[in-house]
Amino acid sequence: MERQTMAEIPRFHLAVPVDDLDAARRFYGELMGCAQGRSSDRWIDWNLHGHQFVTHLAPGRSERVHNPVDGHDVPVPHFGLILTIPEFHKLADRFREAGTAFVIEPYLRFEGLPGEQWTMFLLDPAGNAMEFKAFADDAQVFAV
């Protein structure tokens, strides 16, 4: 497959359940800095780095599942963003300053191996698992 630049990659749309829209506004809008789009009393559209991300009011959670990766229990399902290393550390600092509890603290994964990356996992206020990562070499995103 031919490698695409970010400008050529289609934007994704993702909708996740939340149990409190005000908590979603504080987390995604205030803490993460996502611009809010259309909304109703049941959902909110967010601009997540150019992607359409929607929080839908849907109380109730399903069973949590974890898979082992690099010595950590990675929550499944999860979603997130691939950031630059400076953006990654800036966001990690914002989460720390806000007192966010990490599922997996920020660390350098696969150090010295293909796909070396900074990664961190956390839960949004509704319990949706999120991963943010950063590669020193963007060409390693799909490394084998």
XYZ file of C-alpha atoms in Angstrom:
144
model
C 0.000 0.000 0.000
C 1.269 3.444 -0.904
C 2.085 5.652 2.084
C -0.315 8.598 2.495
C 0.355 11.959 4.073
C -1.947 13.201 6.826
C -3.617 15.566 4.346
C -4.572 12.563 2.186
C -5.877 10.360 5.005
C -9.683 10.455 5.310
C -11.081 11.779 8.551
C -12.720 9.218 10.781
C -16.076 9.385 12.552
C -16.385 7.712 15.934
C -19.273 7.738 18.405
C -18.833 6.580 21.998
C -21.251 6.199 24.895
C -21.096 8.560 27.874
C -23.227 8.719 30.990
C -22.872 12.466 31.664
C -22.751 15.096 28.885
C -21.549 17.840 31.261
C -18.582 15.661 32.277
C -17.923 15.019 28.566
C -17.942 18.797 27.925
C -15.410 19.360 30.701
C -13.138 16.483 29.613
C -13.219 16.801 25.808
C -13.886 20.536 25.574
C -12.010 22.057 28.501
C -9.279 19.533 29.339
C -8.499 18.206 25.849
C -9.324 21.453 24.026
C -11.626 19.931 21.392
C -13.953 22.418 19.694
C -17.609 21.575 20.212
C -19.841 21.278 17.151
C -23.515 20.489 16.906
C -25.225 19.053 19.950
C -28.524 18.137 21.528
C -29.581 17.042 24.993
C -28.465 13.475 23.999
C -25.182 13.954 22.083
C -22.269 16.322 21.303
C -20.096 16.510 18.164
C -16.405 17.283 18.790
C -13.516 18.219 16.514
C -10.849 15.725 17.619
C -7.824 16.928 15.625
C -9.902 17.151 12.440
C -11.909 13.979 13.072
C -15.619 13.884 13.902
C -15.939 12.434 17.376
C -19.381 12.174 19.005
C -20.311 11.528 22.622
C -23.768 9.963 22.903
C -25.677 9.833 26.182
C -25.969 6.084 26.877
C -25.838 5.124 30.569
C -24.512 1.663 31.425
C -21.139 0.040 30.750
C -20.122 -3.312 29.323
C -17.563 -5.706 30.794
C -13.953 -4.555 30.600
C -11.416 -6.615 28.643
C -7.612 -6.274 28.670
C -4.895 -7.715 26.425
C -1.211 -7.934 27.394
C 1.082 -5.659 25.364
C 4.700 -4.934 26.304
C 4.119 -6.020 29.911
C 0.962 -3.933 30.424
C -2.745 -4.801 30.471
C -4.122 -2.742 27.561
C -7.865 -1.981 27.789
C -9.990 -3.143 24.844
C -11.709 -1.445 23.132
C -9.840 1.837 23.125
C -9.326 4.758 20.762
C -7.028 7.759 20.581
C -4.642 9.781 18.496
C -1.114 9.552 17.152
C 0.523 12.843 18.065
C 3.960 14.371 17.636
C 6.289 13.745 20.579
C 6.016 17.378 21.816
C 2.180 17.226 21.533
C 2.176 13.898 23.382
C 4.183 15.261 26.322
C 2.163 18.480 26.433
C -1.091 16.479 26.626
C 0.384 14.113 29.242
C 1.321 17.157 31.344
C -2.221 18.561 31.008
C -3.680 15.245 32.175
C -1.244 15.125 35.130
C -2.012 18.732 36.120
C -5.751 17.921 36.026
C -5.198 14.926 38.320
C -6.202 12.399 35.661
C -5.638 8.788 36.737
C -3.747 6.866 34.067
C -4.580 3.247 33.269
C -1.016 3.047 31.913
C 1.309 5.946 32.760
C 3.116 7.633 29.846
C 6.185 5.602 28.889
C 8.377 4.643 25.931
C 7.104 1.318 24.502
C 9.136 -1.076 22.314
C 12.293 0.928 23.030
C 14.974 0.206 20.413
C 12.592 -2.001 18.396
C 10.478 -1.421 15.269
C 7.496 0.730 16.199
C 9.166 2.440 19.178
C 6.582 4.832 20.586
C 5.542 6.918 23.540
C 2.154 5.767 24.827
C -0.335 6.417 27.620
C -3.781 5.064 28.451
C -6.558 6.676 30.457
C -10.323 6.602 30.832
C -12.659 9.473 30.009
C -15.272 10.335 32.672
C -17.662 7.715 31.215
C -15.022 4.961 31.343
C -14.116 4.921 27.619
C -10.486 3.807 27.282
C -8.200 6.125 25.331
C -4.645 5.712 24.069
C -2.413 8.536 22.922
C 0.896 7.717 21.281
C 3.817 9.362 19.480
C 6.490 7.912 17.210
C 9.970 9.414 16.840
C 9.822 8.178 13.230
C 6.355 8.464 11.661
C 7.373 5.818 9.118
C 7.309 3.314 12.007
C 3.522 3.608 12.593
C 2.937 0.399 10.610
C 6.325 -1.212 11.288
C 6.508 -5.007 11.542
